[in-house]
RNA sequence: CGGGUAGUAGCGCAGGGGCUAGCGCACUUGGUUCGGGACCAAGGGGUCGGAGGUUCAAAUCCUCUCUGCCCGACCA
């Protein structure tokens, strides 16, 4: 490609709002342009990069025996009503009516669409297992798009779906994806970890997320440096200690102004771990069948030194949404914020108790009277409720497997795999006939990778003061040819030779000064830069510089195509030498 | 949806009731330069986000509204 003809322009200054380096350079180098909040165009450079990522994805999906298809972005709402997600998903789903006033949705994922196909196509156990995928546009009306391509509303996603006759089959396909995803990311040279994850709106049981660890990430990952345990904080477990002792009689004490656990522990001169912290939320429960909503107060109890993990709480009570409760909602149940506990509360509400509280004795809890707490409260005797793990694992908490301290790290979710089971096949009646002639729901899995987000993470990982330096497997062009001599004939013939040899060349044929051309080459970041200048031309040579290492050599123009092919092969070999082959452990 | 912040040329910004709305970069033309974002000269480009109002006079003050960004809620 000639730069003089390229539908793109580099920017000297970062547009306002480009807060991370990766985003700034994608904009400045002319890979992407923003159109609205969370809506971006991929300019030719960005498009070429994502096409390369998609090619890698296709090759790896093919390796595990997948077939590519293409499902529509626009779905009739009917199938989403069948699974209930038409009701349980709120404003995040794009909805409209067609000319005949029928409800339509913009698919944010394709479980419904693919299950609709499956129930028609799958009849017998003999047709299973199956594995299909597509790479397609999604619209998710995220409440807060941010950080460029990291969190957008319209994006391209690889999503694949598996169909099996049983969980054993699903396990195999899941394990194949687990491994294939590591190959995909490592072929893009993006470092990542797989973590145990929440299933969220997808439903299902087992799920892993692939995380690019970076401070720009929004998820918090809990890792054990000792034994390798990794999980999203939303589901991360930790080793908990209980304080078991003989139950003592409950006793009301005056605790003026002790509205927080810290103040309370200070006032009573006790360890915060001897207290029960009461957190109030309001859960929204949506009826899958008709979309009716119901709000209920949720009282969550954790030991004083711990925090409530909202995802765990939400999962424990199967709420569709959870928000902090307002004081009047708490008071309506005869509880006093700051001095609250379920003891003596009135009305209909849900109590969820972390096992640290349920399994410990004689904890201090609120007396529901301003200025008073109870000593020696005990679960079972003084109050009851649902016992679940709802406490948040944090940096320094103990590993559930080996007991060593855990580390917390920020991460960007670049992929997610789910064992759905029969959540969708049952709802949509996608069954197969088994050997005995019985109709059995198909066991499903679903798997996804955000292509644009992957590019954004790569831009974040691979940059320096000069701009981007994407790995050769995903860089839009392999070679950037910079000509500094007036006579264009030699550069033109080099460009032609390299292109004919199958090399992807971005040729700077503009009438610009050397500084401008070098700066743009650095910004765009092709892995190999060829400089045609008077210095080495005297000897019939050009200079070759690697963007990643800065390493420089020179080659005779007569040998150039072969030498460059060799350089490309070397760069590719570096990536291939580091392909991650990681098996799923259970 | 709450809190904050900002919309003035393609990008970055200044101007905050008064004559033709500026600056840097980018762009056009001519010339000189020519291996790390050159120089000189001459140019082109704006309904000051939108609507309504106040005023002799509005980019500037007021009201409403739209949009972007940041924090939170939220999120595969």
PDB file of N, CA and C (backbone and C1' of nucleotides) in Angstrom, chain B residues 6-7 49-53 59-67:
ATOM      1  P     A B   6     -15.118  22.590  32.920  1.00  0.00           P
ATOM      2  O5'   A B   6     -15.205  22.135  31.399  1.00  0.00           O
ATOM      3  C5'   A B   6     -14.021  21.831  30.697  1.00  0.00           C
ATOM      4  C4'   A B   6     -14.345  21.113  29.419  1.00  0.00           C
ATOM      5  C3'   A B   6     -15.166  21.897  28.410  1.00  0.00           C
ATOM      6  O3'   A B   6     -14.363  22.829  27.716  1.00  0.00           O
ATOM      7  C1'   A B   6     -15.973  19.678  28.557  1.00  0.00           C
ATOM      8  P     G B   7     -15.032  23.863  26.706  1.00  0.00           P
ATOM      9  O5'   G B   7     -15.136  22.893  25.461  1.00  0.00           O
ATOM     10  C5'   G B   7     -15.815  23.282  24.319  1.00  0.00           C
ATOM     11  C4'   G B   7     -16.105  22.089  23.464  1.00  0.00           C
ATOM     12  C3'   G B   7     -16.893  22.474  22.234  1.00  0.00           C
ATOM     13  O3'   G B   7     -16.558  21.638  21.152  1.00  0.00           O
ATOM     14  C1'   G B   7     -18.210  21.056  23.596  1.00  0.00           C
ATOM     15  P     G B  49     -20.122  25.940  20.733  1.00  0.00           P
ATOM     16  O5'   G B  49     -20.966  24.701  20.182  1.00  0.00           O
ATOM     17  C5'   G B  49     -20.558  24.071  18.974  1.00  0.00           C
ATOM     18  C4'   G B  49     -21.591  23.046  18.595  1.00  0.00           C
ATOM     19  C3'   G B  49     -23.025  23.549  18.529  1.00  0.00           C
ATOM     20  O3'   G B  49     -23.315  24.168  17.293  1.00  0.00           O
ATOM     21  C1'   G B  49     -22.943  21.566  19.788  1.00  0.00           C
ATOM     22  P     G B  50     -24.337  25.391  17.242  1.00  0.00           P
ATOM     23  O5'   G B  50     -25.740  24.704  17.533  1.00  0.00           O
ATOM     24  C5'   G B  50     -26.304  23.802  16.587  1.00  0.00           C
ATOM     25  C4'   G B  50     -27.630  23.294  17.086  1.00  0.00           C
ATOM     26  C3'   G B  50     -28.634  24.370  17.474  1.00  0.00           C
ATOM     27  O3'   G B  50     -29.337  24.865  16.347  1.00  0.00           O
ATOM     28  C1'   G B  50     -28.525  22.777  19.191  1.00  0.00           C
ATOM     29  P     A B  51     -29.886  26.358  16.365  1.00  0.00           P
ATOM     30  O5'   A B  51     -31.125  26.270  17.368  1.00  0.00           O
ATOM     31  C5'   A B  51     -32.271  25.497  17.030  1.00  0.00           C
ATOM     32  C4'   A B  51     -33.258  25.515  18.161  1.00  0.00           C
ATOM     33  C3'   A B  51     -33.644  26.903  18.659  1.00  0.00           C
ATOM     34  O3'   A B  51     -34.635  27.511  17.857  1.00  0.00           O
ATOM     35  C1'   A B  51     -33.134  25.531  20.508  1.00  0.00           C
ATOM     36  P     G B  52     -34.643  29.102  17.752  1.00  0.00           P
ATOM     37  O5'   G B  52     -35.099  29.550  19.208  1.00  0.00           O
ATOM     38  C5'   G B  52     -36.456  29.407  19.602  1.00  0.00           C
ATOM     39  C4'   G B  52     -36.588  29.588  21.090  1.00  0.00           C
ATOM     40  C3'   G B  52     -36.334  30.999  21.613  1.00  0.00           C
ATOM     41  O3'   G B  52     -37.422  31.881  21.399  1.00  0.00           O
ATOM     42  C1'   G B  52     -35.243  29.442  23.006  1.00  0.00           C
ATOM     43  P     G B  53     -37.077  33.426  21.128  1.00  0.00           P
ATOM     44  O5'   G B  53     -36.500  33.903  22.529  1.00  0.00           O
ATOM     45  C5'   G B  53     -37.400  34.173  23.604  1.00  0.00           C
ATOM     46  C4'   G B  53     -36.656  34.313  24.892  1.00  0.00           C
ATOM     47  C3'   G B  53     -35.993  35.654  25.158  1.00  0.00           C
ATOM     48  O3'   G B  53     -36.919  36.652  25.530  1.00  0.00           O
ATOM     49  C1'   G B  53     -34.565  33.908  25.852  1.00  0.00           C
ATOM     50  P     A B  59     -22.401  35.591  18.996  1.00  0.00           P
ATOM     51  O5'   A B  59     -21.483  34.359  19.426  1.00  0.00           O
ATOM     52  C5'   A B  59     -22.042  33.076  19.632  1.00  0.00           C
ATOM     53  C4'   A B  59     -21.180  32.289  20.589  1.00  0.00           C
ATOM     54  C3'   A B  59     -21.238  32.781  22.028  1.00  0.00           C
ATOM     55  O3'   A B  59     -22.268  32.149  22.731  1.00  0.00           O
ATOM     56  C1'   A B  59     -18.974  32.545  21.319  1.00  0.00           C
ATOM     57  P     U B  60     -23.112  32.905  23.831  1.00  0.00           P
ATOM     58  O5'   U B  60     -22.026  33.399  24.886  1.00  0.00           O
ATOM     59  C5'   U B  60     -21.285  32.476  25.680  1.00  0.00           C
ATOM     60  C4'   U B  60     -20.263  33.241  26.494  1.00  0.00           C
ATOM     61  C3'   U B  60     -20.876  34.217  27.489  1.00  0.00           C
ATOM     62  O3'   U B  60     -20.176  34.165  28.711  1.00  0.00           O
ATOM     63  C1'   U B  60     -19.442  35.373  25.990  1.00  0.00           C
ATOM     64  P     C B  61     -20.786  33.263  29.869  1.00  0.00           P
ATOM     65  O5'   C B  61     -22.102  34.069  30.293  1.00  0.00           O
ATOM     66  C5'   C B  61     -22.054  35.054  31.311  1.00  0.00           C
ATOM     67  C4'   C B  61     -23.458  35.501  31.649  1.00  0.00           C
ATOM     68  C3'   C B  61     -24.505  34.385  31.681  1.00  0.00           C
ATOM     69  O3'   C B  61     -24.504  33.717  32.931  1.00  0.00           O
ATOM     70  C1'   C B  61     -25.338  36.178  30.408  1.00  0.00           C
ATOM     71  P     C B  62     -25.001  32.215  33.030  1.00  0.00           P
ATOM     72  O5'   C B  62     -26.574  32.371  32.869  1.00  0.00           O
ATOM     73  C5'   C B  62     -27.371  32.993  33.871  1.00  0.00           C
ATOM     74  C4'   C B  62     -28.820  32.906  33.484  1.00  0.00           C
ATOM     75  C3'   C B  62     -29.306  31.503  33.155  1.00  0.00           C
ATOM     76  O3'   C B  62     -29.660  30.789  34.320  1.00  0.00           O
ATOM     77  C1'   C B  62     -30.012  32.993  31.457  1.00  0.00           C
ATOM     78  P     U B  63     -29.554  29.202  34.335  1.00  0.00           P
ATOM     79  O5'   U B  63     -30.809  28.760  33.460  1.00  0.00           O
ATOM     80  C5'   U B  63     -32.137  28.991  33.911  1.00  0.00           C
ATOM     81  C4'   U B  63     -33.118  28.524  32.867  1.00  0.00           C
ATOM     82  C3'   U B  63     -32.901  27.102  32.358  1.00  0.00           C
ATOM     83  O3'   U B  63     -33.448  26.141  33.234  1.00  0.00           O
ATOM     84  C1'   U B  63     -33.250  28.545  30.521  1.00  0.00           C
ATOM     85  P     C B  64     -32.736  24.699  33.343  1.00  0.00           P
ATOM     86  O5'   C B  64     -33.189  23.988  31.978  1.00  0.00           O
ATOM     87  C5'   C B  64     -34.566  23.680  31.754  1.00  0.00           C
ATOM     88  C4'   C B  64     -34.804  23.386  30.294  1.00  0.00           C
ATOM     89  C3'   C B  64     -34.045  22.206  29.721  1.00  0.00           C
ATOM     90  O3'   C B  64     -34.647  20.966  30.041  1.00  0.00           O
ATOM     91  C1'   C B  64     -33.892  24.025  28.224  1.00  0.00           C
ATOM     92  P     U B  65     -33.724  19.661  30.218  1.00  0.00           P
ATOM     93  O5'   U B  65     -33.204  19.428  28.733  1.00  0.00           O
ATOM     94  C5'   U B  65     -34.102  18.991  27.711  1.00  0.00           C
ATOM     95  C4'   U B  65     -33.425  19.044  26.368  1.00  0.00           C
ATOM     96  C3'   U B  65     -32.226  18.115  26.193  1.00  0.00           C
ATOM     97  O3'   U B  65     -32.618  16.791  25.873  1.00  0.00           O
ATOM     98  C1'   U B  65     -31.690  20.279  25.383  1.00  0.00           C
ATOM     99  P     C B  66     -31.702  15.579  26.279  1.00  0.00           P
ATOM    100  O5'   C B  66     -30.616  15.571  25.114  1.00  0.00           O
ATOM    101  C5'   C B  66     -31.011  15.350  23.758  1.00  0.00           C
ATOM    102  C4'   C B  66     -29.852  15.617  22.840  1.00  0.00           C
ATOM    103  C3'   C B  66     -28.565  14.860  23.163  1.00  0.00           C
ATOM    104  O3'   C B  66     -28.597  13.532  22.687  1.00  0.00           O
ATOM    105  C1'   C B  66     -28.044  17.106  22.761  1.00  0.00           C
ATOM    106  P     U B  67     -27.796  12.392  23.459  1.00  0.00           P
ATOM    107  O5'   U B  67     -26.289  12.762  23.124  1.00  0.00           O
ATOM    108  C5'   U B  67     -25.804  12.687  21.788  1.00  0.00           C
ATOM    109  C4'   U B  67     -24.411  13.258  21.717  1.00  0.00           C
ATOM    110  C3'   U B  67     -23.391  12.640  22.667  1.00  0.00           C
ATOM    111  O3'   U B  67     -22.906  11.394  22.205  1.00  0.00           O
ATOM    112  C1'   U B  67     -23.187  14.988  22.734  1.00  0.00           C
TER     113        U B  67
END
